[in-house]
CSV table of C-alpha atoms and ligand atoms in Angstrom, one decimal:
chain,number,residue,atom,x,y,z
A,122,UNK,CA,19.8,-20.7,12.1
A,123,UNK,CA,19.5,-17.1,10.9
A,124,UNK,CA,22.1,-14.3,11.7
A,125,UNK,CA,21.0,-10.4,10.9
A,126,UNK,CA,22.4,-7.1,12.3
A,127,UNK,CA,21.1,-3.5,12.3
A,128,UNK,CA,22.8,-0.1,13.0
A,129,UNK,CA,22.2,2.3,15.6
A,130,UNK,CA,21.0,6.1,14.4
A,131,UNK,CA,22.5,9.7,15.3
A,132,UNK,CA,20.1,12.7,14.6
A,133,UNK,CA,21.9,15.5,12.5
A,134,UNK,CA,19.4,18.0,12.9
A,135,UNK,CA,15.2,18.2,14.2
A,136,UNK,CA,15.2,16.1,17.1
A,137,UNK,CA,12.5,17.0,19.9
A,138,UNK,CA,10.9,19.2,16.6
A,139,UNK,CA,10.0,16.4,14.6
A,140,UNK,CA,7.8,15.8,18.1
A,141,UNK,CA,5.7,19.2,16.7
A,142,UNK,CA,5.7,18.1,13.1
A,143,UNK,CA,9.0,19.7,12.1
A,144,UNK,CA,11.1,18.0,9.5
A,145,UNK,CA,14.1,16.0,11.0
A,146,UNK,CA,17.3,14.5,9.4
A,147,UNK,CA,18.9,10.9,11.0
A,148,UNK,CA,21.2,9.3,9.7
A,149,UNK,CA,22.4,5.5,10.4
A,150,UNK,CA,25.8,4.9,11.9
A,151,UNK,CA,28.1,1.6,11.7
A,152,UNK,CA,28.0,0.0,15.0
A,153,UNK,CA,25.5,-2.9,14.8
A,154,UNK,CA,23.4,-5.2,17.2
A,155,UNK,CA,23.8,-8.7,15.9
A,156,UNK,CA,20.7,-11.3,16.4
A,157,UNK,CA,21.2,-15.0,15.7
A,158,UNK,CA,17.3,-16.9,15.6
A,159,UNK,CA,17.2,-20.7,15.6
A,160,UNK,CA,13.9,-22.2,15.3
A,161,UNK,CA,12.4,-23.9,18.5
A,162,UNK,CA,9.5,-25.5,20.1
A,163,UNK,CA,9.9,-23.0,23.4
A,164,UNK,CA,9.3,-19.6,23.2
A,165,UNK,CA,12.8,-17.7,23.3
A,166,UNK,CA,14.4,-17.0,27.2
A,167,UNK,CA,14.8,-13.6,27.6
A,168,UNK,CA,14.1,-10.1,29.2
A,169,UNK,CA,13.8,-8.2,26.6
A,170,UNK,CA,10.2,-6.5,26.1
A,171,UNK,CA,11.0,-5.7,22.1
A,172,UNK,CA,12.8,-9.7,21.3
A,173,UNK,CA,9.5,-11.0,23.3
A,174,UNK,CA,7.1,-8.8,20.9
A,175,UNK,CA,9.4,-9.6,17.9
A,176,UNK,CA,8.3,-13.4,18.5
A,177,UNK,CA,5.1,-12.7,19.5
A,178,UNK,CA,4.3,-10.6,16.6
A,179,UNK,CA,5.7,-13.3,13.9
A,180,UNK,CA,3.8,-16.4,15.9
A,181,UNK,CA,6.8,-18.5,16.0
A,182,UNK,CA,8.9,-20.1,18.4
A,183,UNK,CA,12.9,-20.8,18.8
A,184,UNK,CA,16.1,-19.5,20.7
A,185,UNK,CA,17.8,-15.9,19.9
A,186,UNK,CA,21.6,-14.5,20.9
A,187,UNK,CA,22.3,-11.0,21.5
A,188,UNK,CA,25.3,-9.4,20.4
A,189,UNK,CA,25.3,-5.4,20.6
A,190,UNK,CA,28.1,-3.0,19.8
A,191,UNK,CA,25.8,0.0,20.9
A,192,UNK,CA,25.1,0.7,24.0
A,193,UNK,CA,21.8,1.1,25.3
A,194,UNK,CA,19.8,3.9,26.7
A,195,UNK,CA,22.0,6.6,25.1
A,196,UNK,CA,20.1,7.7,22.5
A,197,UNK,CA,21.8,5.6,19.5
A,198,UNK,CA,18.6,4.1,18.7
A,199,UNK,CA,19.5,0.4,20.2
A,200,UNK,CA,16.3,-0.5,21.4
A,201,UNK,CA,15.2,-0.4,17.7
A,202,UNK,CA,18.0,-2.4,16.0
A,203,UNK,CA,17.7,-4.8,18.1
A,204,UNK,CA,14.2,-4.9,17.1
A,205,UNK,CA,14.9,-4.8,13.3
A,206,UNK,CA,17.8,-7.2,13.5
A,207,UNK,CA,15.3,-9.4,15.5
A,208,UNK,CA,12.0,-9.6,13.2
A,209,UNK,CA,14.6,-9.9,10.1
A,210,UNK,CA,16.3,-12.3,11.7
A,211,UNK,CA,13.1,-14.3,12.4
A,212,UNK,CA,11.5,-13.4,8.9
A,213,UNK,CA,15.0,-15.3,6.8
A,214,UNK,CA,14.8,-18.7,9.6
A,215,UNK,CA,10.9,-19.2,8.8
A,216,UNK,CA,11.4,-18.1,5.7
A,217,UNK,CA,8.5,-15.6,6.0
A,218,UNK,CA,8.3,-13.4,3.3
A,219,UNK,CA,8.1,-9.8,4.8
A,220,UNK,CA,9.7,-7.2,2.8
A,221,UNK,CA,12.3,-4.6,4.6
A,222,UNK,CA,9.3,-2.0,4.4
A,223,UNK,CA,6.7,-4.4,6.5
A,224,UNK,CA,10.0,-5.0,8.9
A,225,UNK,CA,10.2,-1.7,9.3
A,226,UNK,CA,6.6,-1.0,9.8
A,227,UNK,CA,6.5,-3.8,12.7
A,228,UNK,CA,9.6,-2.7,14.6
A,229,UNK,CA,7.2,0.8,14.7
A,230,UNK,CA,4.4,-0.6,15.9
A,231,UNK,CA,6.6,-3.1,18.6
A,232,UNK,CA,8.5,0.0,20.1
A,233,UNK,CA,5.3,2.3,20.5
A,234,UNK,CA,3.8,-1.0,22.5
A,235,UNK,CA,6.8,-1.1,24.4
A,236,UNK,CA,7.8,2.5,25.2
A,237,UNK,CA,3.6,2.6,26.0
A,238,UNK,CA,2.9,5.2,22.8
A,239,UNK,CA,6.2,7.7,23.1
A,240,UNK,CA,7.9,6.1,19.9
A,241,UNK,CA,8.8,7.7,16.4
A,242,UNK,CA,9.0,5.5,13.4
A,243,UNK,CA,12.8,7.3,13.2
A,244,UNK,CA,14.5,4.8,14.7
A,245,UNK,CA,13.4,1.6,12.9
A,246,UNK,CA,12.8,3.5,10.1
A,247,UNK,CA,16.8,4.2,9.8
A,248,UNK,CA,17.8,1.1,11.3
A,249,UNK,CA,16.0,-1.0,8.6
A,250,UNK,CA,17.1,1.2,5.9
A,251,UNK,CA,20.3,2.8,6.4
A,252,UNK,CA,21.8,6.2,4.8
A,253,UNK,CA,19.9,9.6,5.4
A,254,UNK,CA,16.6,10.0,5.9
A,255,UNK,CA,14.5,13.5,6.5
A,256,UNK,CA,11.0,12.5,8.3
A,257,UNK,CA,8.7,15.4,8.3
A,258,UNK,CA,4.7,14.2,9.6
A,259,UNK,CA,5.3,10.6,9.4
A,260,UNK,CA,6.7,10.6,6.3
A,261,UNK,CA,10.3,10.1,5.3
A,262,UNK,CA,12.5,10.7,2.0
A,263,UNK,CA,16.2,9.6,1.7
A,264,UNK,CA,18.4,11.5,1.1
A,265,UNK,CA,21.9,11.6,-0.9
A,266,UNK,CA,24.6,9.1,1.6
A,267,UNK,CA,27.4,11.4,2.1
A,268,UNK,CA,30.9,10.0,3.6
A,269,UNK,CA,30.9,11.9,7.1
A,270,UNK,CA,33.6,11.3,9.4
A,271,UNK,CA,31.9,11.1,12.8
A,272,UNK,CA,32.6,11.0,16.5
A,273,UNK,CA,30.3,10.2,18.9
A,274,UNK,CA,30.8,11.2,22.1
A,275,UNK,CA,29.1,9.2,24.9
A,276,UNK,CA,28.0,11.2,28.2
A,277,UNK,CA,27.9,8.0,30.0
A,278,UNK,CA,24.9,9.9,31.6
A,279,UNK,CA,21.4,7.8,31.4
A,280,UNK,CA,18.7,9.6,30.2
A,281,UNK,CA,15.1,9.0,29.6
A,282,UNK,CA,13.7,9.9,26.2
A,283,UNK,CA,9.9,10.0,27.0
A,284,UNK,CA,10.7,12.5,30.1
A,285,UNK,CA,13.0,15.0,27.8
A,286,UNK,CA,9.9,15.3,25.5
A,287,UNK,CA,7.4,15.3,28.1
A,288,UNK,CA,9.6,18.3,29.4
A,289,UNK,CA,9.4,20.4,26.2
A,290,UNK,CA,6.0,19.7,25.8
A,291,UNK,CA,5.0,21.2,29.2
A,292,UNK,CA,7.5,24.1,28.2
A,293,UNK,CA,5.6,24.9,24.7
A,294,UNK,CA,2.6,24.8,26.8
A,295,UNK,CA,3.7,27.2,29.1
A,296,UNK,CA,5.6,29.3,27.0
A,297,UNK,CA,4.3,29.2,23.2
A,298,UNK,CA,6.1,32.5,22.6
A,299,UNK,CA,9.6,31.4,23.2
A,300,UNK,CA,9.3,27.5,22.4
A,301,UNK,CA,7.3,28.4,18.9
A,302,UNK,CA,10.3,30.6,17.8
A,303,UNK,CA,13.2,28.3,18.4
A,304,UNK,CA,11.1,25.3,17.2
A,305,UNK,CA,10.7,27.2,14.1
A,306,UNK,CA,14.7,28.0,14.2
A,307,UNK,CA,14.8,24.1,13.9
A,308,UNK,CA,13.0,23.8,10.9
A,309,UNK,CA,14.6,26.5,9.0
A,310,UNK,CA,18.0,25.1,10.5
A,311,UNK,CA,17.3,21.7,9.4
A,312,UNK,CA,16.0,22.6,5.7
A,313,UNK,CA,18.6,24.4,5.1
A,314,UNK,CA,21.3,22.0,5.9
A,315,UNK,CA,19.4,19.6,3.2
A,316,UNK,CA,21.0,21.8,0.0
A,317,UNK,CA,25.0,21.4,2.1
A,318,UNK,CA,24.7,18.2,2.8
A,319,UNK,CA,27.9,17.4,0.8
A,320,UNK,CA,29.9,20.8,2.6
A,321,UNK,CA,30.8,19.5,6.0
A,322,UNK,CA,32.2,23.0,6.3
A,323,UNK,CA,29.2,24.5,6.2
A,324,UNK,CA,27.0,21.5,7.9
A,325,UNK,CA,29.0,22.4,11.0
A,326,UNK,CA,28.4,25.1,11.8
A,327,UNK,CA,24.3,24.5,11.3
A,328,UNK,CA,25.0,21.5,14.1
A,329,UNK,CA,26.2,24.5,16.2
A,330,UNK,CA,23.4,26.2,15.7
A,331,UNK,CA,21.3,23.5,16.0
A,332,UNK,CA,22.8,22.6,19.6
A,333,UNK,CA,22.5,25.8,21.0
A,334,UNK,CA,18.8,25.9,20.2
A,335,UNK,CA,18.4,22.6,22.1
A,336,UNK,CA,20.0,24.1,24.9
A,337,UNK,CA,17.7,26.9,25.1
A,338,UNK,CA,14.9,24.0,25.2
A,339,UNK,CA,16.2,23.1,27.7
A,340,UNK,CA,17.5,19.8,27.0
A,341,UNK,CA,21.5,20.0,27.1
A,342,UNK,CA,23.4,18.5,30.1
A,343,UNK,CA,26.6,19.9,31.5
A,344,UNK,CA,28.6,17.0,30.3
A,345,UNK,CA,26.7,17.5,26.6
A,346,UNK,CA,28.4,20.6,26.7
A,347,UNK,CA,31.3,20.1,27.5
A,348,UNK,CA,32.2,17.4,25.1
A,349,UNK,CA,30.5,19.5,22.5
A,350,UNK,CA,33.1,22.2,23.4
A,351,UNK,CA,36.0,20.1,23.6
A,352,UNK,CA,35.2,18.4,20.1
A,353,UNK,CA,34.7,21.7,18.6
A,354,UNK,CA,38.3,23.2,20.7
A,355,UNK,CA,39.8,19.7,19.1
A,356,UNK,CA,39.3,21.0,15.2
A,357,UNK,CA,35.0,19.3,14.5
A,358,UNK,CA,33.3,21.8,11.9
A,359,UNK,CA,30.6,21.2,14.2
A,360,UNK,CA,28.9,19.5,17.2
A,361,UNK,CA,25.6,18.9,19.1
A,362,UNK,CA,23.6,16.6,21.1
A,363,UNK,CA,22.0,13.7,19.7
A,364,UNK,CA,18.9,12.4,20.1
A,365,UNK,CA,17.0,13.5,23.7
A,366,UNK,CA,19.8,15.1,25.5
A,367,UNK,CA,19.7,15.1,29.2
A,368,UNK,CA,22.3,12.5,28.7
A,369,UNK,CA,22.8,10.4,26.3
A,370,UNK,CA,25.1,11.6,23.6
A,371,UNK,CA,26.7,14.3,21.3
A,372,UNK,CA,28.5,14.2,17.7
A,373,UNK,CA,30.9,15.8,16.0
A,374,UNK,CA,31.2,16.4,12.2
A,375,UNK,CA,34.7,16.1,11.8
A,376,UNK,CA,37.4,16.6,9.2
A,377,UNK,CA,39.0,13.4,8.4
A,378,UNK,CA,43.0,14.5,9.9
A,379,UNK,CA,41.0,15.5,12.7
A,380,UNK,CA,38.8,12.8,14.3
A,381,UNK,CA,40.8,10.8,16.3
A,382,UNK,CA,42.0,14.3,18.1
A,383,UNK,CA,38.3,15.1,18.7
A,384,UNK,CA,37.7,11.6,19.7
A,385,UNK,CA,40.9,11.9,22.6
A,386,UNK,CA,39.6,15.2,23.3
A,387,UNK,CA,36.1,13.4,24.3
A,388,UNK,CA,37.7,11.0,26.0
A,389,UNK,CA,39.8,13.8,28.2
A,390,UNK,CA,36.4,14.4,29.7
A,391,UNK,CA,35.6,11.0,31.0
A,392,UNK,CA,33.2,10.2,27.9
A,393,UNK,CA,33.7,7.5,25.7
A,394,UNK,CA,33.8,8.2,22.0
A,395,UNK,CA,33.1,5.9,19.0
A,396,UNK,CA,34.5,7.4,15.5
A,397,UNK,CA,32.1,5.9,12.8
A,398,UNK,CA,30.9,6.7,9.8
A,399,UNK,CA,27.3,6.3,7.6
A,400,UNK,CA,25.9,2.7,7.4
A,401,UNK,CA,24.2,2.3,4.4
A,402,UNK,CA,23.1,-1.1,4.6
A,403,UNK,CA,20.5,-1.3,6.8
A,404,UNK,CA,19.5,-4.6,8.0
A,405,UNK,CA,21.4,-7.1,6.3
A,406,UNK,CA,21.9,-10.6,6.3
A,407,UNK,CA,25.4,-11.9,8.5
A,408,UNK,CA,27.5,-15.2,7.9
A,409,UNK,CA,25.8,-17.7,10.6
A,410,UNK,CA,27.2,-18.3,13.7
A,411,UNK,CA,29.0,-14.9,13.9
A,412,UNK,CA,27.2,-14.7,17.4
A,413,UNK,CA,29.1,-15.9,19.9
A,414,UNK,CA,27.3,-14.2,23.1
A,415,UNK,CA,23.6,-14.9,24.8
A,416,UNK,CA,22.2,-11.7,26.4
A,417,UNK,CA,19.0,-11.5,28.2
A,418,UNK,CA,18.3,-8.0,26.5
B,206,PMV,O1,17.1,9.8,22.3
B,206,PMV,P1,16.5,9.2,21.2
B,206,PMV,O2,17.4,8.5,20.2
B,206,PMV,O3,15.4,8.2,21.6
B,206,PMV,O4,15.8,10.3,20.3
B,206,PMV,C1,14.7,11.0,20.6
B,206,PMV,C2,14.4,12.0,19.6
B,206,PMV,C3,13.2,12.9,19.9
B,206,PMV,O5,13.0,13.7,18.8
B,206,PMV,C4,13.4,13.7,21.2
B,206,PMV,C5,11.9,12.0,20.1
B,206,PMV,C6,11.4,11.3,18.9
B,206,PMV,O6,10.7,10.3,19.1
B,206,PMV,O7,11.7,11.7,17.7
């Protein structure tokens, strides 16, 4: 029997611009799916699309428990650590001998089967990894961990990922002189916060910035807003959506007296909010049987 886990991912700046080839930066945040593998002679019981590929991509057999702190569809990046927490998890039982790079690799190429082509190596990438990472093209460079206190703030609002960027798409299309400019902000936004990564302060406020040029894309969500407002009202040095928008959920870059004020002010407006902090880790190996719960994920 084989226990991994695998954090869950916020974007802190680039999201829907890394789509266009803009530099991004994500970072890996502490709660964890938890996958327990015991070999088998049956092929595992579940729902889940990305545990079924996970076996079917290794060629081996045997049970699996879900446990997830994150939940799903909001944009935390769950789909891929239960991915990465699945293929590691498999890789230790049969003893396989892939390195954290070829799990990372696979958990790309199982997502992009899954989500039928609309997948970014971003997720799995960080998941795998942990810390910072920018991705710019394809490629990705981490970057210096930094202690950020976080709060996430969750819309409780589904959203669907591969319609947000379908949406921005069609609006480039249709509107290359506006979408061009802003996408452009982005990028400047985003490789500028690279040299302040270690100012909060000054972080902050290019979150602000960074939000209010998602929500002239388009892709903000009354709710978004106003939990980005009321962490910012609440003392954050800055807030924004994460990830897709339309849903899903915002963070707040907070100072450390004020985070659990931001995280009650979230929760005044009928969100839920999770304080957390970097993950560094990445995958990693758990003490067996910390798994307690079978999920059909
Ligand atoms: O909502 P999420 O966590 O799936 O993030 C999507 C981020 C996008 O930039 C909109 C798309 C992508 O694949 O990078």
């Amino acid at each position: 029997m084989a226990t991994w886990s695998a954090p869950g991912k916020v974007f802190l700046f680039g999201e829907h611009a890394v789509v266009f080839g803009k530099p991004g930066i994500a970072m890996a945040v502490k709660p964890r799916v938890y996958v327990t593998v015991r070999k088998g002679r049956h092929p595992p019981r579940v729902k889940s699309p990305y545990i079924e590929g996970c076996f079917s991509e290794m060629d081996v057999k045997g049970s699996v428990y879900v446990h997830s702190q994150l939940p799903s569809s909001s944009g935390l990046g769950s789909s891929a650590a239960v991915t990465v927490a699945t293929l590691s998890a498999i890789n230790d039982e049969f003893d396989l001998g892939r390195t954290r790079a070829d799990i990372a690799d696979m958990a790309f190429a199982i997502e992009k089967k899954v989500q039928k082509g609309r997948a970014s190596p971003t997720d799995t990438y960080v998941s795998s990894h942990g810390g910072i990472v920018l991705i710019k093209e394809g490629t990705k460079r981490r970057l210096p961990p930094q202690s950020f206190n976080i709060v996430i703030g969750n819309t409780l609002v589904s959203h669907s990922t591969s319609r947000m960027v379908e949406m921005v798409g069609s609006f480039k299309q249709q509107e290359p002189d506006i979408v061009d400019p802003i996408l452009d902000s982005i990028d400047a936004v985003c490789m500028t916060a690279i040299h302040h990564l270690s100012d909060p302060k000054i972080l902050g406020r290019y979150m602000d910035i960074n939000h209010a040029l998602l929500e002239a894309l388009g892709v903000s969500h009354p709710t978004l807003t106003r939990l980005v407002m009321a962490a910012r009202a609440a003392g954050a040095y800055g807030a924004k959506l994460t990830g897709a928008g339309g849903g899903g959920c915002m963070i707040a870059l907070c100072p450390k007296r004020s985070k659990t004020r931001v995280a009650g002010a979230i929760e005044g407006c009928d969100a839920k909010a999770i304080i957390t902090t970097i993950d560094t880790d990445g995958a990693r190996k758990e003490h067996e049987g910390k798994i307690a719960r079978k999920t059909g994920r």
